[in-house]
PDB file of C-alpha atoms in Angstrom:
ATOM      1  CA  MET A 600     -55.417 -61.822 -13.565  1.00  0.00           C
ATOM      2  CA  THR A 601     -57.519 -64.807 -15.470  1.00  0.00           C
ATOM      3  CA  PHE A 602     -56.882 -68.429 -14.623  1.00  0.00           C
ATOM      4  CA  ASN A 603     -58.773 -70.244 -17.145  1.00  0.00           C
ATOM      5  CA  SER A 604     -56.413 -70.357 -20.105  1.00  0.00           C
ATOM      6  CA  LYS A 605     -52.756 -69.621 -18.593  1.00  0.00           C
ATOM      7  CA  HIS A 606     -50.650 -71.796 -16.020  1.00  0.00           C
ATOM      8  CA  TYR A 607     -48.529 -69.584 -14.105  1.00  0.00           C
ATOM      9  CA  ILE A 608     -45.049 -70.486 -12.491  1.00  0.00           C
ATOM     10  CA  VAL A 609     -42.799 -67.883  -9.976  1.00  0.00           C
ATOM     11  CA  LYS A 610     -39.951 -67.951  -8.753  1.00  0.00           C
ATOM     12  CA  ILE A 611     -39.525 -66.713  -5.172  1.00  0.00           C
ATOM     13  CA  SER A 612     -36.278 -66.776  -4.304  1.00  0.00           C
ATOM     14  CA  ALA A 613     -34.498 -63.926  -5.005  1.00  0.00           C
ATOM     15  CA  TYR A 614     -30.916 -64.745  -4.619  1.00  0.00           C
ATOM     16  CA  SER A 615     -28.881 -67.708  -7.838  1.00  0.00           C
ATOM     17  CA  ALA A 616     -27.187 -68.370  -4.442  1.00  0.00           C
ATOM     18  CA  ILE A 617     -30.502 -69.778  -2.469  1.00  0.00           C
ATOM     19  CA  GLU A 618     -31.618 -73.046  -4.419  1.00  0.00           C
ATOM     20  CA  ALA A 619     -34.306 -71.961  -6.544  1.00  0.00           C
ATOM     21  CA  SER A 620     -38.111 -72.634  -5.425  1.00  0.00           C
ATOM     22  CA  PHE A 621     -41.485 -71.749  -6.951  1.00  0.00           C
ATOM     23  CA  ILE A 622     -45.330 -71.092  -6.390  1.00  0.00           C
ATOM     24  CA  ASP A 623     -47.492 -72.682  -8.455  1.00  0.00           C
ATOM     25  CA  LEU A 624     -50.421 -69.459  -9.278  1.00  0.00           C
ATOM     26  CA  ASN A 625     -53.204 -71.716 -10.226  1.00  0.00           C
ATOM     27  CA  SER A 626     -53.032 -73.756  -7.496  1.00  0.00           C
ATOM     28  CA  PHE A 627     -52.340 -71.071  -4.658  1.00  0.00           C
ATOM     29  CA  HIS A 628     -55.512 -69.422  -6.073  1.00  0.00           C
ATOM     30  CA  HIS A 629     -57.465 -72.221  -6.721  1.00  0.00           C
ATOM     31  CA  ALA A 630     -56.431 -73.041  -2.534  1.00  0.00           C
ATOM     32  CA  LEU A 631     -57.318 -69.709  -1.418  1.00  0.00           C
ATOM     33  CA  ILE A 632     -60.952 -69.688  -3.216  1.00  0.00           C
ATOM     34  CA  ASN A 633     -61.766 -72.675  -1.508  1.00  0.00           C
ATOM     35  CA  ASP A 634     -60.041 -72.011   1.362  1.00  0.00           C
ATOM     36  CA  PRO A 635     -62.837 -72.567   4.768  1.00  0.00           C
ATOM     37  CA  ASP A 636     -61.339 -69.474   6.721  1.00  0.00           C
ATOM     38  CA  LEU A 637     -62.361 -67.373   3.708  1.00  0.00           C
ATOM     39  CA  ALA A 638     -65.764 -68.572   2.694  1.00  0.00           C
ATOM     40  CA  SER A 639     -67.693 -65.338   4.017  1.00  0.00           C
ATOM     41  CA  VAL A 640     -65.634 -62.777   2.065  1.00  0.00           C
ATOM     42  CA  PRO A 641     -66.600 -62.406  -1.531  1.00  0.00           C
ATOM     43  CA  ARG A 642     -64.384 -64.087  -4.165  1.00  0.00           C
ATOM     44  CA  THR A 643     -64.509 -61.652  -6.669  1.00  0.00           C
ATOM     45  CA  CYS A 644     -63.049 -59.184  -3.950  1.00  0.00           C
ATOM     46  CA  LEU A 645     -60.777 -61.866  -2.263  1.00  0.00           C
ATOM     47  CA  ALA A 646     -57.578 -61.079  -4.504  1.00  0.00           C
ATOM     48  CA  ASN A 647     -57.975 -57.302  -4.098  1.00  0.00           C
ATOM     49  CA  ILE A 648     -58.404 -58.070  -0.241  1.00  0.00           C
ATOM     50  CA  LEU A 649     -55.132 -59.821   0.145  1.00  0.00           C
ATOM     51  CA  GLN A 650     -53.456 -57.392  -2.093  1.00  0.00           C
ATOM     52  CA  THR A 651     -54.062 -54.407   0.582  1.00  0.00           C
ATOM     53  CA  LEU A 652     -53.577 -56.445   3.165  1.00  0.00           C
ATOM     54  CA  PHE A 653     -50.090 -57.144   2.612  1.00  0.00           C
ATOM     55  CA  ILE A 654     -50.057 -53.374   1.679  1.00  0.00           C
ATOM     56  CA  CYS A 655     -51.010 -51.953   4.589  1.00  0.00           C
ATOM     57  CA  THR A 656     -48.790 -54.404   6.921  1.00  0.00           C
ATOM     58  CA  GLY A 657     -45.439 -52.772   5.337  1.00  0.00           C
ATOM     59  CA  CYS A 658     -44.499 -52.737   1.967  1.00  0.00           C
ATOM     60  CA  ASP A 659     -42.948 -50.109  -0.598  1.00  0.00           C
ATOM     61  CA  TYR A 660     -43.397 -46.892   1.055  1.00  0.00           C
ATOM     62  CA  VAL A 661     -45.522 -48.080   3.820  1.00  0.00           C
ATOM     63  CA  SER A 662     -44.176 -48.588   7.633  1.00  0.00           C
ATOM     64  CA  PHE A 663     -44.403 -51.895   9.237  1.00  0.00           C
ATOM     65  CA  PHE A 664     -45.768 -52.257  12.428  1.00  0.00           C
ATOM     66  CA  LYS A 665     -43.456 -52.474  15.381  1.00  0.00           C
ATOM     67  CA  LYS A 666     -42.888 -55.873  16.754  1.00  0.00           C
ATOM     68  CA  VAL A 667     -45.560 -56.981  15.149  1.00  0.00           C
ATOM     69  CA  GLY A 668     -44.707 -58.946  11.137  1.00  0.00           C
ATOM     70  CA  LYS A 669     -46.351 -59.670   8.752  1.00  0.00           C
ATOM     71  CA  ALA A 670     -47.639 -63.482  10.173  1.00  0.00           C
ATOM     72  CA  THR A 671     -49.525 -61.900  12.925  1.00  0.00           C
ATOM     73  CA  PHE A 672     -51.083 -59.903  10.616  1.00  0.00           C
ATOM     74  CA  PHE A 673     -52.381 -62.683   8.096  1.00  0.00           C
ATOM     75  CA  ASN A 674     -52.800 -65.021  10.939  1.00  0.00           C
ATOM     76  CA  TYR A 675     -55.771 -63.009  12.586  1.00  0.00           C
ATOM     77  CA  PHE A 676     -56.806 -62.203   9.585  1.00  0.00           C
ATOM     78  CA  PHE A 677     -57.650 -65.788   8.624  1.00  0.00           C
ATOM     79  CA  GLN A 678     -59.141 -66.390  11.667  1.00  0.00           C
ATOM     80  CA  HIS A 679     -61.439 -63.411  11.384  1.00  0.00           C
ATOM     81  CA  ALA A 680     -61.685 -62.855   7.979  1.00  0.00           C
ATOM     82  CA  ARG A 681     -65.625 -62.635   8.276  1.00  0.00           C
ATOM     83  CA  PHE A 682     -65.587 -59.441  11.249  1.00  0.00           C
ATOM     84  CA  ILE A 683     -62.825 -57.524   9.462  1.00  0.00           C
ATOM     85  CA  CYS A 684     -63.734 -57.846   6.187  1.00  0.00           C
ATOM     86  CA  SER A 685     -67.758 -58.897   4.890  1.00  0.00           C
ATOM     87  CA  GLY A 686     -69.644 -58.600   8.726  1.00  0.00           C
ATOM     88  CA  ASN A 687     -69.612 -55.027   8.911  1.00  0.00           C
ATOM     89  CA  VAL A 688     -69.476 -51.510   7.380  1.00  0.00           C
ATOM     90  CA  GLY A 689     -66.082 -51.134   4.873  1.00  0.00           C
ATOM     91  CA  SER A 690     -63.904 -53.738   3.248  1.00  0.00           C
ATOM     92  CA  LEU A 691     -59.778 -54.105   2.733  1.00  0.00           C
ATOM     93  CA  TYR A 692     -60.720 -53.624  -1.333  1.00  0.00           C
ATOM     94  CA  GLU A 693     -62.149 -50.037  -0.639  1.00  0.00           C
ATOM     95  CA  THR A 694     -59.175 -48.196  -1.393  1.00  0.00           C
ATOM     96  CA  THR A 695     -60.278 -45.942  -3.885  1.00  0.00           C
ATOM     97  CA  ALA A 696     -60.448 -42.312  -3.015  1.00  0.00           C
ATOM     98  CA  THR A 697     -64.649 -42.418  -2.575  1.00  0.00           C
ATOM     99  CA  VAL A 698     -64.605 -45.342  -0.797  1.00  0.00           C
ATOM    100  CA  ARG A 699     -61.489 -45.554   1.409  1.00  0.00           C
ATOM    101  CA  SER A 700     -63.205 -43.873   4.554  1.00  0.00           C
ATOM    102  CA  ASN A 701     -65.362 -47.273   4.762  1.00  0.00           C
ATOM    103  CA  GLY A 702     -61.942 -49.144   4.123  1.00  0.00           C
ATOM    104  CA  PHE A 703     -60.484 -47.801   7.345  1.00  0.00           C
ATOM    105  CA  LEU A 704     -63.263 -48.905   9.139  1.00  0.00           C
ATOM    106  CA  ALA A 705     -61.811 -52.305   8.424  1.00  0.00           C
ATOM    107  CA  PHE A 706     -58.275 -51.521   8.519  1.00  0.00           C
ATOM    108  CA  LEU A 707     -59.315 -50.202  12.330  1.00  0.00           C
ATOM    109  CA  ARG A 708     -60.908 -53.950  12.801  1.00  0.00           C
ATOM    110  CA  LEU A 709     -57.801 -55.535  11.495  1.00  0.00           C
ATOM    111  CA  VAL A 710     -55.288 -53.364  13.788  1.00  0.00           C
ATOM    112  CA  GLY A 711     -57.513 -53.446  16.623  1.00  0.00           C
ATOM    113  CA  THR A 712     -58.168 -57.598  16.066  1.00  0.00           C
ATOM    114  CA  VAL A 713     -54.312 -57.850  16.420  1.00  0.00           C
ATOM    115  CA  TYR A 714     -53.862 -55.788  19.621  1.00  0.00           C
ATOM    116  CA  PHE A 715     -57.071 -57.950  21.127  1.00  0.00           C
ATOM    117  CA  LYS A 716     -55.528 -61.182  20.509  1.00  0.00           C
ATOM    118  CA  LYS A 717     -51.936 -60.120  21.659  1.00  0.00           C
ATOM    119  CA  HIS A 718     -53.535 -58.809  24.866  1.00  0.00           C
ATOM    120  CA  LEU A 719     -56.528 -61.062  25.175  1.00  0.00           C
ATOM    121  CA  PRO A 720     -56.245 -61.818  29.119  1.00  0.00           C
ATOM    122  CA  SER A 721     -56.746 -58.224  30.116  1.00  0.00           C
ATOM    123  CA  PHE A 722     -59.943 -58.060  27.827  1.00  0.00           C
ATOM    124  CA  VAL A 723     -61.353 -61.524  29.394  1.00  0.00           C
ATOM    125  CA  SER A 724     -60.497 -59.722  32.750  1.00  0.00           C
ATOM    126  CA  LEU A 725     -62.128 -56.171  32.140  1.00  0.00           C
ATOM    127  CA  TYR A 726     -64.701 -56.788  30.142  1.00  0.00           C
ATOM    128  CA  GLY A 727     -65.386 -60.428  29.387  1.00  0.00           C
ATOM    129  CA  HIS A 728     -64.937 -60.304  25.790  1.00  0.00           C
ATOM    130  CA  GLU A 729     -63.435 -63.251  24.077  1.00  0.00           C
ATOM    131  CA  THR A 730     -63.586 -62.063  20.560  1.00  0.00           C
ATOM    132  CA  PRO A 731     -63.203 -58.933  18.820  1.00  0.00           C
ATOM    133  CA  ASP A 732     -66.547 -58.475  17.414  1.00  0.00           C
ATOM    134  CA  GLN A 733     -68.189 -59.195  20.825  1.00  0.00           C
ATOM    135  CA  SER A 734     -65.909 -55.851  22.075  1.00  0.00           C
ATOM    136  CA  LEU A 735     -66.971 -54.145  19.403  1.00  0.00           C
ATOM    137  CA  ASN A 736     -71.037 -55.062  19.543  1.00  0.00           C
ATOM    138  CA  SER A 737     -70.607 -53.665  23.332  1.00  0.00           C
ATOM    139  CA  ILE A 738     -69.947 -50.187  21.922  1.00  0.00           C
ATOM    140  CA  ASP A 739     -73.670 -47.851  21.464  1.00  0.00           C
ATOM    141  CA  GLN A 740     -75.236 -49.087  18.442  1.00  0.00           C
ATOM    142  CA  THR A 741     -76.856 -45.993  17.612  1.00  0.00           C
ATOM    143  CA  LEU A 742     -73.600 -44.273  17.026  1.00  0.00           C
ATOM    144  CA  ASP A 743     -72.668 -44.405  13.500  1.00  0.00           C
ATOM    145  CA  PRO A 744     -70.232 -46.464  12.007  1.00  0.00           C
ATOM    146  CA  HIS A 745     -67.294 -44.410  12.244  1.00  0.00           C
ATOM    147  CA  ALA A 746     -67.948 -42.810  15.641  1.00  0.00           C
ATOM    148  CA  ARG A 747     -68.120 -46.541  17.200  1.00  0.00           C
ATOM    149  CA  HIS A 748     -65.217 -47.911  15.613  1.00  0.00           C
ATOM    150  CA  LYS A 749     -63.196 -45.018  16.866  1.00  0.00           C
ATOM    151  CA  LEU A 750     -64.241 -45.619  20.483  1.00  0.00           C
ATOM    152  CA  TRP A 751     -63.507 -49.288  19.758  1.00  0.00           C
ATOM    153  CA  PHE A 752     -60.547 -48.773  18.902  1.00  0.00           C
ATOM    154  CA  GLU A 753     -59.735 -46.563  21.540  1.00  0.00           C
ATOM    155  CA  ARG A 754     -60.401 -48.956  24.220  1.00  0.00           C
ATOM    156  CA  ILE A 755     -58.177 -50.690  22.729  1.00  0.00           C
ATOM    157  CA  ARG A 756     -55.692 -48.574  23.235  1.00  0.00           C
ATOM    158  CA  GLU A 757     -55.956 -47.935  26.513  1.00  0.00           C
ATOM    159  CA  VAL A 758     -56.234 -51.586  27.360  1.00  0.00           C
ATOM    160  CA  VAL A 759     -52.845 -51.699  25.785  1.00  0.00           C
ATOM    161  CA  SER A 760     -51.379 -49.000  27.316  1.00  0.00           C
ATOM    162  CA  ASP A 761     -51.534 -50.656  30.772  1.00  0.00           C
ATOM    163  CA  ARG A 762     -49.035 -53.459  29.862  1.00  0.00           C
ATOM    164  CA  ILE A 763     -46.509 -51.762  27.713  1.00  0.00           C
ATOM    165  CA  GLN A 764     -42.880 -50.773  29.501  1.00  0.00           C
ATOM    166  CA  CYS A 765     -42.039 -48.436  26.421  1.00  0.00           C
ATOM    167  CA  GLU A 766     -43.482 -45.878  23.927  1.00  0.00           C
ATOM    168  CA  GLU A 767     -42.462 -47.660  20.950  1.00  0.00           C
ATOM    169  CA  GLU A 768     -44.987 -50.432  22.110  1.00  0.00           C
ATOM    170  CA  ARG A 769     -47.536 -47.921  22.175  1.00  0.00           C
ATOM    171  CA  VAL A 770     -50.826 -48.918  19.979  1.00  0.00           C
ATOM    172  CA  PRO A 771     -51.248 -46.760  16.996  1.00  0.00           C
ATOM    173  CA  SER A 772     -53.785 -43.541  17.211  1.00  0.00           C
ATOM    174  CA  CYS A 773     -56.658 -43.177  14.770  1.00  0.00           C
ATOM    175  CA  THR A 774     -54.888 -40.470  13.291  1.00  0.00           C
ATOM    176  CA  SER A 775     -51.860 -42.197  12.975  1.00  0.00           C
ATOM    177  CA  LEU A 776     -53.446 -44.967  11.240  1.00  0.00           C
ATOM    178  CA  TRP A 777     -55.684 -43.241   8.928  1.00  0.00           C
ATOM    179  CA  ARG A 778     -52.639 -41.411   7.457  1.00  0.00           C
ATOM    180  CA  HIS A 779     -51.072 -44.618   7.195  1.00  0.00           C
ATOM    181  CA  TRP A 780     -54.384 -46.226   5.367  1.00  0.00           C
ATOM    182  CA  MET A 781     -53.740 -43.386   3.147  1.00  0.00           C
ATOM    183  CA  ARG A 782     -50.578 -44.409   2.100  1.00  0.00           C
ATOM    184  CA  SER A 783     -51.790 -47.344   2.021  1.00  0.00           C
ATOM    185  CA  CYS A 784     -54.314 -46.902  -0.349  1.00  0.00           C
ATOM    186  CA  TRP A 785     -52.071 -44.678  -2.522  1.00  0.00           C
ATOM    187  CA  ILE A 786     -49.790 -47.738  -2.914  1.00  0.00           C
ATOM    188  CA  SER A 787     -52.473 -49.825  -3.976  1.00  0.00           C
ATOM    189  CA  THR A 788     -53.652 -47.553  -6.983  1.00  0.00           C
ATOM    190  CA  MET A 789     -50.169 -47.343  -8.221  1.00  0.00           C
ATOM    191  CA  TRP A 790     -50.002 -51.101  -8.091  1.00  0.00           C
ATOM    192  CA  ALA A 791     -53.724 -51.187 -10.094  1.00  0.00           C
ATOM    193  CA  HIS A 792     -51.877 -49.117 -12.420  1.00  0.00           C
ATOM    194  CA  SER A 793     -48.163 -50.302 -13.083  1.00  0.00           C
ATOM    195  CA  HIS A 794     -49.210 -51.810 -16.559  1.00  0.00           C
ATOM    196  CA  THR A 795     -50.636 -48.453 -17.927  1.00  0.00           C
ATOM    197  CA  ASP A 796     -47.603 -46.331 -19.608  1.00  0.00           C
ATOM    198  CA  ASP A 797     -48.612 -43.459 -17.715  1.00  0.00           C
ATOM    199  CA  LEU A 798     -48.656 -44.621 -14.299  1.00  0.00           C
ATOM    200  CA  TYR A 799     -47.462 -41.413 -12.245  1.00  0.00           C
ATOM    201  CA  ARG A 800     -49.672 -39.423 -13.992  1.00  0.00           C
ATOM    202  CA  ASN A 801     -53.189 -41.519 -13.091  1.00  0.00           C
ATOM    203  CA  LEU A 802     -51.687 -41.081  -9.162  1.00  0.00           C
ATOM    204  CA  PRO A 803     -52.627 -38.583  -6.719  1.00  0.00           C
ATOM    205  CA  SER A 804     -50.561 -35.942  -5.016  1.00  0.00           C
ATOM    206  CA  PRO A 805     -48.563 -37.813  -2.119  1.00  0.00           C
ATOM    207  CA  HIS A 806     -49.041 -34.408  -0.032  1.00  0.00           C
ATOM    208  CA  LEU A 807     -53.129 -35.108   0.194  1.00  0.00           C
ATOM    209  CA  ASN A 808     -52.291 -38.781   1.216  1.00  0.00           C
ATOM    210  CA  GLY A 809     -50.199 -38.989   3.914  1.00  0.00           C
ATOM    211  CA  TRP A 810     -47.185 -37.404   3.175  1.00  0.00           C
ATOM    212  CA  LEU A 811     -45.861 -34.038   3.891  1.00  0.00           C
ATOM    213  CA  LEU A 812     -43.889 -31.950   0.865  1.00  0.00           C
ATOM    214  CA  SER A 813     -41.304 -29.380   1.910  1.00  0.00           C
ATOM    215  CA  GLU A 814     -40.534 -26.257   0.424  1.00  0.00           C
ATOM    216  CA  GLU A 815     -37.271 -27.969  -1.065  1.00  0.00           C
ATOM    217  CA  GLY A 816     -39.260 -30.464  -2.842  1.00  0.00           C
ATOM    218  CA  PHE A 817     -38.558 -33.163  -0.519  1.00  0.00           C
ATOM    219  CA  TYR A 818     -41.588 -35.821   0.923  1.00  0.00           C
ATOM    220  CA  SER A 819     -41.620 -36.873   4.446  1.00  0.00           C
ATOM    221  CA  ILE A 820     -44.277 -39.368   6.122  1.00  0.00           C
ATOM    222  CA  ASP A 821     -46.929 -37.390   7.734  1.00  0.00           C
ATOM    223  CA  TRP A 822     -46.991 -39.838  10.899  1.00  0.00           C
ATOM    224  CA  GLU A 823     -49.487 -37.343  13.211  1.00  0.00           C
ATOM    225  CA  ASP A 824     -50.683 -34.191  14.339  1.00  0.00           C
ATOM    226  CA  GLU A 825     -48.415 -31.573  15.895  1.00  0.00           C
ATOM    227  CA  LYS A 826     -50.288 -31.509  19.671  1.00  0.00           C
ATOM    228  CA  VAL A 827     -49.625 -35.093  19.622  1.00  0.00           C
ATOM    229  CA  LYS A 828     -46.228 -35.610  18.223  1.00  0.00           C
ATOM    230  CA  SER A 829     -45.585 -32.883  20.995  1.00  0.00           C
ATOM    231  CA  GLU A 830     -47.025 -35.099  23.801  1.00  0.00           C
ATOM    232  CA  ILE A 831     -44.822 -38.156  22.322  1.00  0.00           C
ATOM    233  CA  GLU A 832     -41.741 -36.173  22.970  1.00  0.00           C
ATOM    234  CA  ASN A 833     -42.459 -34.657  26.150  1.00  0.00           C
ATOM    235  CA  SER A 834     -43.798 -37.892  27.225  1.00  0.00           C
ATOM    236  CA  ILE A 835     -40.225 -39.841  26.173  1.00  0.00           C
ATOM    237  CA  SER A 836     -38.339 -36.564  27.514  1.00  0.00           C
ATOM    238  CA  THR A 837     -39.679 -37.194  31.427  1.00  0.00           C
ATOM    239  CA  LEU A 838     -39.235 -41.432  30.823  1.00  0.00           C
ATOM    240  CA  LEU A 839     -35.085 -40.123  29.879  1.00  0.00           C
ATOM    241  CA  LYS A 840     -35.061 -38.044  32.618  1.00  0.00           C
ATOM    242  CA  GLY A 841     -35.701 -40.739  35.532  1.00  0.00           C
ATOM    243  CA  CYS A 842     -35.487 -40.674  39.093  1.00  0.00           C
ATOM    244  CA  LYS A 843     -31.688 -41.217  41.038  1.00  0.00           C
ATOM    245  CA  CYS A 844     -33.414 -42.848  44.263  1.00  0.00           C
ATOM    246  CA  LYS A 845     -30.729 -45.219  46.403  1.00  0.00           C
ATOM    247  CA  THR A 846     -33.213 -45.781  49.022  1.00  0.00           C
ATOM    248  CA  LYS A 847     -34.817 -49.004  46.122  1.00  0.00           C
ATOM    249  CA  CYS A 848     -37.500 -45.920  44.969  1.00  0.00           C
ATOM    250  CA  GLY A 849     -39.784 -46.002  47.631  1.00  0.00           C
ATOM    251  CA  VAL A 850     -43.006 -43.152  48.372  1.00  0.00           C
ATOM    252  CA  ARG A 851     -40.321 -40.223  47.527  1.00  0.00           C
ATOM    253  CA  CYS A 852     -39.530 -41.495  44.290  1.00  0.00           C
ATOM    254  CA  GLY A 853     -40.073 -39.342  41.982  1.00  0.00           C
ATOM    255  CA  CYS A 854     -41.419 -42.122  39.135  1.00  0.00           C
ATOM    256  CA  ARG A 855     -43.759 -43.564  41.776  1.00  0.00           C
ATOM    257  CA  LYS A 856     -45.280 -40.232  42.571  1.00  0.00           C
ATOM    258  CA  LYS A 857     -45.929 -39.540  38.386  1.00  0.00           C
ATOM    259  CA  GLN A 858     -47.199 -43.082  38.544  1.00  0.00           C
ATOM    260  CA  THR A 859     -45.024 -44.668  36.404  1.00  0.00           C
ATOM    261  CA  SER A 860     -42.810 -47.428  37.010  1.00  0.00           C
ATOM    262  CA  CYS A 861     -38.813 -46.699  36.465  1.00  0.00           C
ATOM    263  CA  GLY A 862     -37.755 -46.629  32.903  1.00  0.00           C
ATOM    264  CA  PRO A 863     -34.248 -46.924  31.395  1.00  0.00           C
ATOM    265  CA  GLY A 864     -33.392 -43.213  32.393  1.00  0.00           C
ATOM    266  CA  CYS A 865     -33.474 -43.658  35.740  1.00  0.00           C
ATOM    267  CA  GLU A 866     -29.888 -43.812  37.589  1.00  0.00           C
ATOM    268  CA  CYS A 867     -32.054 -45.678  40.728  1.00  0.00           C
ATOM    269  CA  GLN A 868     -30.054 -48.279  43.037  1.00  0.00           C
ATOM    270  CA  ASP A 869     -32.157 -51.227  44.473  1.00  0.00           C
ATOM    271  CA  CYS A 870     -35.244 -50.332  42.568  1.00  0.00           C
ATOM    272  CA  GLU A 871     -38.277 -51.800  43.797  1.00  0.00           C
ATOM    273  CA  ASN A 872     -40.762 -49.713  41.488  1.00  0.00           C
ATOM    274  CA  LEU A 873     -40.191 -52.043  38.323  1.00  0.00           C
ATOM    275  CA  PRO A 874     -42.584 -52.482  35.044  1.00  0.00           C
ATOM    276  CA  VAL A 875     -45.298 -55.700  36.152  1.00  0.00           C
ATOM    277  CA  GLN A 876     -44.684 -58.311  33.714  1.00  0.00           C
ATOM    278  CA  HIS A 877     -47.765 -59.055  31.666  1.00  0.00           C
ATOM    279  CA  PRO A 878     -48.240 -62.630  29.924  1.00  0.00           C
ATOM    280  CA  ALA A 879     -46.988 -61.899  26.537  1.00  0.00           C
ATOM    281  CA  ASN A 880     -49.751 -65.471  25.140  1.00  0.00           C
ATOM    282  CA  SER A 881     -52.591 -64.020  23.956  1.00  0.00           C
ATOM    283  CA  GLY A 882     -54.446 -67.097  25.388  1.00  0.00           C
ATOM    284  CA  ASP A 883     -55.237 -69.004  21.957  1.00  0.00           C
ATOM    285  CA  ASP A 884     -56.300 -72.122  21.417  1.00  0.00           C
ATOM    286  CA  ASN A 885     -53.234 -73.533  19.363  1.00  0.00           C
ATOM    287  CA  GLU A 886     -55.372 -75.841  17.716  1.00  0.00           C
ATOM    288  CA  THR A 887     -57.097 -72.467  15.932  1.00  0.00           C
ATOM    289  CA  ASP A 888     -53.369 -71.040  15.527  1.00  0.00           C
ATOM    290  CA  THR A 889     -52.414 -71.539  11.436  1.00  0.00           C
ATOM    291  CA  ILE A 890     -49.088 -70.656  11.922  1.00  0.00           C
ATOM    292  CA  SER A 891     -46.888 -71.545  14.998  1.00  0.00           C
ATOM    293  CA  GLU A 892     -44.947 -69.590  17.682  1.00  0.00           C
ATOM    294  CA  THR A 893     -41.944 -70.188  16.096  1.00  0.00           C
ATOM    295  CA  GLU A 894     -42.908 -68.561  12.906  1.00  0.00           C
ATOM    296  CA  LEU A 895     -44.344 -65.853  14.271  1.00  0.00           C
ATOM    297  CA  GLU A 896     -41.579 -64.724  16.354  1.00  0.00           C
ATOM    298  CA  SER A 897     -39.094 -64.818  13.501  1.00  0.00           C
ATOM    299  CA  ASP A 898     -41.821 -63.370  11.501  1.00  0.00           C
ATOM    300  CA  GLU A 899     -41.838 -60.212  13.767  1.00  0.00           C
ATOM    301  CA  LEU A 900     -38.149 -60.178  13.888  1.00  0.00           C
ATOM    302  CA  GLU A 901     -37.507 -59.776  10.409  1.00  0.00           C
ATOM    303  CA  SER A 902     -40.138 -57.081  10.314  1.00  0.00           C
ATOM    304  CA  ASP A 903     -38.093 -55.526  13.016  1.00  0.00           C
ATOM    305  CA  GLU A 904     -34.579 -55.816  10.607  1.00  0.00           C
ATOM    306  CA  GLU A 905     -36.587 -54.470   7.675  1.00  0.00           C
ATOM    307  CA  ASP A 906     -37.991 -51.894   9.033  1.00  0.00           C
ATOM    308  CA  THR A 907     -36.161 -50.081  12.167  1.00  0.00           C
ATOM    309  CA  SER A 908     -37.015 -45.958  11.689  1.00  0.00           C
ATOM    310  CA  ASP A 909     -40.140 -45.539  10.563  1.00  0.00           C
ATOM    311  CA  VAL A 910     -42.538 -47.760  12.511  1.00  0.00           C
ATOM    312  CA  CYS A 911     -46.217 -46.624  12.839  1.00  0.00           C
ATOM    313  CA  ARG A 912     -46.166 -45.232  16.088  1.00  0.00           C
ATOM    314  CA  GLY A 913     -49.146 -44.572  18.399  1.00  0.00           C
ATOM    315  CA  SER A 914     -49.897 -41.149  21.096  1.00  0.00           C
TER     316      SER A 914
END
């Protein structure tokens, strides 16, 4: 889109019952390219980066992240744009088949940053890391970028797994995120060809980009490896079985023997083996936040309402 010769006004209220509101895209474009938080992002790639950011955080055929809304992703992206898009190998605009493996590293940094910031106190206490780039730089730098990023992300998953209270809060695995990223790249390709007459002819096969094709010709989302799926199902099954203690879940409690807290499947009485409550606040300086906590909570609730079945789950 060229902004030099035309002026673009877009209506953003979808329903006539709502009072009409509009956005001046020329002013919006000017604000973005002059935003100091995005100074490190190449101006020629900024539009594609923001479009990919919108896609990979949930839209069309790409799932949302459970309890992490778009406002949260955009907020942390603006705070750490250089780390995510221009300070390391790969950037979010790299979505074509030849470079999407590098783009995936930027996507890992984006997702890793969000979970790092949401659980910041744990990383400070365990490793002394206050920023996601400090955490990534602590990984052996003699390794190739893909190996370093995967080790870094697995560390984040391990730290967060000690704080969650149910499976749906678990951080997605690298495998599931790679397939999520492939679907995002597919959508990006579709949008790039949306102005052409042969849109679908130019699209790659979905079953090679994060979907499964059944013998009947139906597509379904390829979430995770079968082995990991089985482990998740077994874990959930174990949680649902629970214990039936009548003595406050002491040393004889089945859940305690498995070194887990009692869960929703338990029928125990006067339980003293409850999950440890961790502080929800990431410890961010309020002055650095560009979006209020109320807005973040509202956005996260909206994302849950928009997609309650297809959420990106981890192993």
